[in-house]
Amino acid sequence: MTSLDETVLQTIHGWSSPELDAWFGFATQLGGFEFVLIFMAFLMIGLIRYRLHKAAGLLALGVGGAALINQILKSTFERTRPDLWEQIVVETSYSFPSGHAMVSLALAASLVALVWRTRWRPAAIAAATIYVVIIGLSRLYLGVHYPSDVLAGWLFSGLWVAAAVYLANRLTK
Amino acid sequence: MKTWARWFDVEVSRQIARLPRSWYGALAWLSLVVRPWTWMAVATAGLGLALLVANYQMSWLSAGVLLLLPLSEIIKMVFKRQRPESIYVEHTRIRSYSFPSGHAYSAALGSGYLIVWLAQLLSGGWLVVAGVGLVVFGLTVAGSRIYLGAHFPTDVIAGLLLGVTVLVGLVATVGVTIGGLA
């Protein structure tokens, strides 16, 4: 697994250029818990203004729960970060699973769930996929995560959001 | 005052350093998991849950906890106290200042917040058992910071007092009704 992880990382590192460094350095911040919290706060204020309290609730439960699960899993697995080249972004926490992958997918999947029964579904799925893939790719390009960290992050986060949607439906019946 | 605080810090740190070294791994792990960011995640999920069950008092309380969790980081910038010299501080490359302890502050505020949540769901003996468990949990997280050498005892005490004060202030402002979901 590690050799496959490293092969993929080295391949992606082969694309590196100063322009992509700047682009991915900026893009990766859009998937961090700090940015997602601020973005989510504005979304929630908007939803609550239109009396969509349950929608705001699902959003907060999805993102908050994913961030919490990530903290616990990272400290449990204690996987060290890849150290294959000199990194332009410094990370001090553990590697597995990727927090950016989990939080970005939780935000995107919760938003998709909210518009599931509307005509916005295809557009939301497309936008969510692009956002989540860019964030995941940025973690690999910057060399701060192995591909398996990102894939596991997406898996754990997807499972959590599915559970959160189920719980939200049960609680609001 | 400063001399007395320094004496207190040295004496308490010396006593805590006499605890078994075999606890180091477990307490370092606890300190890593239960940090201020973890409580941000807990309060975010709590806000979601409160909105879903239409408990608006708990929604306001959760939003207040979320907004005030960074308070200790702001106060750190005012006092600018340096961390104790320890292997832990060196290894974990902590960059932030020492006073007050963010772990202790967030553990007091976060554990108290969870107790208020439990008071919505439980009553009687179960609530007392869970409440005592959470208080012990919060104190263990706070105490671990002295044991690990990440903070002086006065940082931790200030963090705990600040956390309890903020929680009491928030609960009084929001006016939480006990047993709202029981």
Coordinates of C-alpha atoms in Angstrom, one line a residue:
Chain A
M1 CA 0.0 0.0 0.0
T2 CA 2.8 2.4 1.0
S3 CA 4.7 1.8 -2.3
L4 CA 1.5 2.4 -4.4
D5 CA 0.9 5.5 -2.3
E6 CA 4.4 6.8 -2.9
T7 CA 4.3 6.0 -6.6
V8 CA 1.1 8.0 -7.0
L9 CA 2.5 10.9 -5.0
Q10 CA 5.7 11.0 -7.0
T11 CA 3.7 10.9 -10.3
I12 CA 1.7 13.9 -9.1
H13 CA 4.8 15.7 -7.9
G14 CA 6.2 15.3 -11.4
W15 CA 3.6 17.9 -12.6
S16 CA 4.8 20.5 -10.2
S17 CA 5.4 24.1 -11.3
P18 CA 5.4 27.5 -9.5
E19 CA 1.9 28.3 -11.0
L20 CA 0.4 25.0 -9.7
D21 CA 2.1 25.5 -6.3
A22 CA 0.3 28.8 -5.9
W23 CA -3.0 27.4 -7.2
F24 CA -3.1 24.3 -5.0
G25 CA -1.7 26.3 -2.1
F26 CA -4.8 28.5 -2.3
A27 CA -7.3 25.8 -3.3
T28 CA -6.4 23.5 -0.3
Q29 CA -7.4 26.2 2.1
L30 CA -11.0 26.0 0.8
G31 CA -11.2 22.5 2.3
G32 CA -9.9 23.2 5.8
F33 CA -12.1 23.2 8.9
E34 CA -11.5 26.9 9.4
F35 CA -12.7 28.0 5.9
V36 CA -15.6 25.5 5.9
L37 CA -16.8 26.7 9.3
I38 CA -16.9 30.3 8.1
F39 CA -18.5 29.4 4.8
M40 CA -21.0 27.2 6.6
A41 CA -21.9 29.9 9.1
F42 CA -22.9 32.3 6.2
L43 CA -24.9 29.4 4.6
M44 CA -26.7 28.7 7.9
I45 CA -27.5 32.3 8.6
G46 CA -29.1 32.4 5.1
L47 CA -31.0 29.1 5.6
I48 CA -32.3 30.2 9.1
R49 CA -33.4 33.6 7.6
Y50 CA -35.7 31.6 5.3
R51 CA -36.8 29.4 8.2
L52 CA -35.0 26.4 6.9
H53 CA -33.8 25.4 10.4
K54 CA -33.7 21.6 9.7
A55 CA -31.5 22.2 6.6
A56 CA -29.1 24.3 8.7
G57 CA -29.1 21.6 11.3
L58 CA -28.1 18.8 8.9
L59 CA -25.3 21.0 7.5
A60 CA -23.8 21.6 11.0
L61 CA -24.3 18.0 12.1
G62 CA -22.7 16.7 8.9
V63 CA -19.6 18.9 9.0
G64 CA -19.2 19.0 12.8
G65 CA -19.5 15.2 13.1
A66 CA -17.0 14.6 10.3
A67 CA -14.5 17.0 11.9
L68 CA -14.9 15.2 15.3
I69 CA -14.5 11.7 13.8
N70 CA -11.4 12.9 11.9
Q71 CA -9.8 14.1 15.2
I72 CA -10.4 10.8 16.9
L73 CA -9.3 8.6 13.9
K74 CA -6.1 10.6 13.3
S75 CA -5.0 10.3 16.9
T76 CA -5.9 6.6 16.9
F77 CA -4.0 5.6 13.7
E78 CA -1.0 7.9 14.4
R79 CA 0.2 7.6 10.8
T80 CA 3.1 10.1 10.1
R81 CA 2.8 12.4 7.1
P82 CA 4.6 11.7 3.8
D83 CA 8.1 13.2 3.7
L84 CA 9.1 12.7 0.1
W85 CA 10.1 16.3 -0.8
E86 CA 10.4 19.7 0.8
Q87 CA 6.8 20.8 1.4
I88 CA 5.5 24.3 0.9
V89 CA 2.7 23.8 3.5
V90 CA 3.5 22.8 7.1
E91 CA 1.1 20.4 8.9
T92 CA 1.7 19.2 12.4
S93 CA -1.1 16.7 12.9
Y94 CA -1.2 13.0 11.9
S95 CA -1.9 11.9 8.4
F96 CA -4.7 9.2 8.3
P97 CA -7.4 10.0 7.4
S98 CA -7.2 13.4 5.6
G99 CA -9.2 16.0 7.6
H100 CA -9.5 18.2 4.5
A101 CA -10.9 15.3 2.5
M102 CA -13.4 14.5 5.3
V103 CA -14.6 18.0 6.0
S104 CA -14.9 19.1 2.3
L105 CA -16.8 15.9 1.4
A106 CA -19.1 16.4 4.5
L107 CA -19.9 19.9 3.4
A108 CA -20.5 19.0 -0.3
A109 CA -22.5 15.8 0.5
S110 CA -24.7 17.6 3.1
L111 CA -25.5 20.3 0.5
V112 CA -26.3 17.7 -2.1
A113 CA -28.6 15.9 0.4
L114 CA -30.4 19.2 1.0
V115 CA -31.2 19.7 -2.7
W116 CA -31.7 16.0 -3.5
R117 CA -35.5 16.4 -4.3
T118 CA -35.1 19.6 -6.3
R119 CA -34.1 20.3 -9.9
W120 CA -30.7 21.5 -8.5
R121 CA -29.6 17.9 -7.9
P122 CA -27.5 17.3 -11.1
A123 CA -25.8 20.7 -10.8
A124 CA -25.1 20.2 -7.1
I125 CA -23.6 16.8 -7.7
A126 CA -21.3 18.1 -10.4
A127 CA -20.2 21.1 -8.3
A128 CA -19.7 19.0 -5.2
T129 CA -17.6 16.4 -7.2
I130 CA -15.4 19.1 -8.7
Y131 CA -14.8 20.8 -5.3
V132 CA -14.1 17.5 -3.4
V133 CA -11.7 16.2 -6.1
I134 CA -9.8 19.5 -6.2
I135 CA -9.4 19.5 -2.4
G136 CA -8.3 15.9 -2.4
L137 CA -5.8 16.4 -5.2
S138 CA -4.4 19.5 -3.6
R139 CA -3.5 17.4 -0.5
L140 CA -1.6 15.0 -2.7
Y141 CA 0.0 17.7 -4.9
L142 CA 1.3 19.5 -1.7
G143 CA 2.7 16.2 -0.4
V144 CA 0.9 16.4 3.0
H145 CA -1.2 13.3 2.5
Y146 CA -0.9 9.8 0.9
P147 CA -3.7 8.9 -1.6
S148 CA -4.9 6.3 0.9
D149 CA -5.5 9.1 3.5
V150 CA -7.7 11.0 1.1
L151 CA -9.6 7.9 -0.1
A152 CA -10.2 6.7 3.5
G153 CA -11.3 10.3 4.4
W154 CA -13.9 10.3 1.7
L155 CA -15.1 6.9 2.7
F156 CA -15.5 7.7 6.4
S157 CA -17.0 11.1 5.7
G158 CA -19.5 9.6 3.2
L159 CA -20.6 7.0 5.7
W160 CA -21.0 9.7 8.4
V161 CA -23.1 12.0 6.2
A162 CA -25.3 9.1 5.3
A163 CA -25.8 8.4 9.0
A164 CA -26.4 12.1 9.7
V165 CA -29.1 12.2 6.9
Y166 CA -30.8 9.2 8.3
L167 CA -30.7 10.7 11.8
A168 CA -32.0 14.0 10.6
N169 CA -34.9 12.3 8.9
R170 CA -35.7 10.3 12.0
L171 CA -35.5 13.4 14.3
T172 CA -37.7 15.6 12.0
K173 CA -40.4 13.1 11.2
Chain B
M1 CA 1.7 38.3 43.5
K2 CA 4.2 37.3 40.7
T3 CA 6.6 35.7 43.2
W4 CA 3.8 33.8 44.9
A5 CA 2.5 32.6 41.5
R6 CA 6.0 31.5 40.4
W7 CA 6.4 29.6 43.7
F8 CA 3.0 28.0 43.2
D9 CA 3.8 27.0 39.6
V10 CA 7.1 25.4 40.6
E11 CA 5.7 23.5 43.6
V12 CA 2.6 22.1 41.9
S13 CA 4.6 21.2 38.7
R14 CA 7.1 19.4 40.9
Q15 CA 4.4 17.4 42.7
I16 CA 2.6 16.5 39.4
A17 CA 5.9 15.4 37.9
R18 CA 6.1 12.7 40.6
L19 CA 3.2 10.9 39.0
P20 CA 4.1 7.7 37.2
R21 CA 5.9 8.2 33.8
S22 CA 3.9 5.2 32.5
W23 CA 0.9 7.6 32.2
Y24 CA 2.8 9.7 29.6
G25 CA 1.6 7.9 26.5
A26 CA -2.1 7.9 27.5
L27 CA -2.1 11.5 28.6
A28 CA -0.2 12.7 25.5
W29 CA -2.9 10.9 23.4
L30 CA -5.7 12.4 25.4
S31 CA -4.2 15.8 25.0
L32 CA -3.9 15.3 21.3
V33 CA -7.5 14.2 20.8
V34 CA -9.3 16.5 23.2
R35 CA -7.9 19.9 22.0
P36 CA -9.8 23.2 21.3
W37 CA -10.5 22.2 17.7
T38 CA -12.2 19.0 18.9
W39 CA -14.6 21.1 21.0
M40 CA -15.3 23.3 17.9
A41 CA -16.4 20.1 16.1
V42 CA -18.5 19.0 19.1
A43 CA -20.2 22.4 19.3
T44 CA -20.8 22.4 15.6
A45 CA -22.4 19.0 15.7
G46 CA -24.4 20.0 18.8
L47 CA -25.7 23.1 17.0
G48 CA -26.9 20.9 14.2
L49 CA -28.6 18.5 16.6
A50 CA -30.3 21.3 18.5
L51 CA -31.6 22.8 15.2
L52 CA -32.9 19.4 14.1
V53 CA -34.8 18.8 17.3
A54 CA -36.0 22.5 17.3
N55 CA -34.5 23.3 20.7
Y56 CA -33.7 26.9 20.1
Q57 CA -32.2 27.5 23.6
M58 CA -29.6 24.8 22.9
S59 CA -29.0 26.2 19.4
W60 CA -28.2 29.6 20.9
L61 CA -26.0 28.0 23.5
S62 CA -24.1 26.0 20.9
A63 CA -23.6 29.1 18.7
G64 CA -22.3 31.0 21.8
V65 CA -19.9 28.2 22.7
L66 CA -18.6 28.1 19.1
L67 CA -18.1 31.9 19.0
L68 CA -16.4 32.0 22.4
L69 CA -14.1 29.0 22.1
P70 CA -11.3 31.1 20.5
L71 CA -11.4 33.5 23.4
S72 CA -8.3 31.8 25.2
E73 CA -6.3 32.3 22.0
I74 CA -7.1 36.0 22.0
I75 CA -6.1 36.4 25.7
K76 CA -2.9 34.5 25.0
M77 CA -1.9 37.3 22.6
V78 CA -2.4 39.9 25.4
F79 CA -0.3 38.2 28.1
K80 CA 2.3 36.7 25.8
R81 CA 3.6 34.3 28.5
Q82 CA 6.2 31.9 27.3
R83 CA 5.7 28.1 27.7
P84 CA 7.6 26.1 30.3
E85 CA 10.8 24.6 29.0
S86 CA 10.0 20.9 28.5
I87 CA 10.7 18.0 26.1
Y88 CA 7.0 18.0 25.2
V89 CA 7.0 21.6 24.1
E90 CA 10.1 21.0 22.1
H91 CA 8.9 17.8 20.4
T92 CA 5.3 19.0 19.6
R93 CA 6.7 22.4 18.3
I94 CA 3.9 24.4 20.0
R95 CA 3.9 27.9 18.7
S96 CA 1.2 29.6 20.8
Y97 CA 1.7 31.4 24.1
S98 CA 1.1 29.8 27.5
F99 CA -1.5 31.8 29.5
P100 CA -4.3 30.8 29.8
S101 CA -4.3 27.1 28.7
G102 CA -6.5 26.6 25.6
H103 CA -6.9 22.9 26.4
A104 CA -8.1 23.7 30.0
Y105 CA -10.4 26.5 28.9
S106 CA -12.0 24.4 26.1
A107 CA -12.3 21.3 28.3
A108 CA -14.1 23.3 31.0
L109 CA -16.4 25.0 28.5
G110 CA -16.9 21.9 26.4
S111 CA -17.5 19.4 29.2
G112 CA -19.9 21.9 30.8
Y113 CA -21.7 22.3 27.5
L114 CA -22.0 18.5 27.2
I115 CA -23.4 18.4 30.8
V116 CA -26.1 20.9 29.8
W117 CA -26.9 18.7 26.8
L118 CA -27.2 15.7 29.1
A119 CA -29.4 17.7 31.4
Q120 CA -31.8 17.9 28.4
L121 CA -32.0 14.1 28.1
L122 CA -31.3 12.6 31.5
S123 CA -32.4 13.2 35.1
G124 CA -31.7 12.0 38.6
G125 CA -28.9 9.5 39.3
W126 CA -27.9 9.0 35.6
L127 CA -27.4 12.7 35.2
V128 CA -25.2 12.9 38.3
V129 CA -23.1 9.9 37.2
A130 CA -22.6 11.3 33.7
G131 CA -22.0 14.8 35.1
V132 CA -19.3 13.7 37.5
G133 CA -17.8 11.6 34.7
L134 CA -17.5 14.7 32.4
V135 CA -16.1 16.8 35.2
V136 CA -13.4 14.2 35.9
F137 CA -12.8 14.0 32.1
G138 CA -12.4 17.8 31.8
L139 CA -10.1 18.0 34.8
T140 CA -8.0 15.1 33.5
V141 CA -7.5 16.8 30.1
A142 CA -6.6 20.1 31.9
G143 CA -4.2 18.4 34.4
S144 CA -2.5 16.4 31.6
R145 CA -1.2 19.8 30.3
I146 CA 0.8 20.3 33.5
Y147 CA 2.0 16.6 33.6
L148 CA 3.2 16.8 30.0
G149 CA 5.0 20.1 30.6
A150 CA 2.9 22.0 28.1
H151 CA 1.6 24.6 30.7
F152 CA 2.3 26.1 34.1
P153 CA -0.4 25.2 36.8
T154 CA -1.6 28.9 36.8
D155 CA -2.3 28.7 33.1
V156 CA -4.5 25.7 33.6
I157 CA -6.3 27.1 36.6
A158 CA -7.0 30.3 34.7
G159 CA -8.2 28.3 31.7
L160 CA -10.6 26.3 33.8
L161 CA -12.0 29.4 35.6
L162 CA -12.4 31.2 32.3
G163 CA -14.2 28.2 30.8
V164 CA -16.6 27.8 33.7
T165 CA -17.3 31.6 33.8
V166 CA -18.0 31.7 30.1
L167 CA -20.3 28.7 30.3
V168 CA -22.3 30.1 33.3
G169 CA -22.5 33.4 31.5
L170 CA -23.8 31.8 28.3
V171 CA -26.3 29.5 30.2
A172 CA -27.6 32.6 32.2
T173 CA -27.9 34.7 29.0
V174 CA -29.7 32.0 26.9
G175 CA -31.8 30.8 29.9
V176 CA -31.6 27.0 29.2
T177 CA -34.5 25.0 30.4
I178 CA -33.4 21.7 32.0
G179 CA -35.1 18.5 30.7
G180 CA -36.2 20.1 27.5
L181 CA -35.9 16.8 25.6
A182 CA -36.5 14.2 28.3

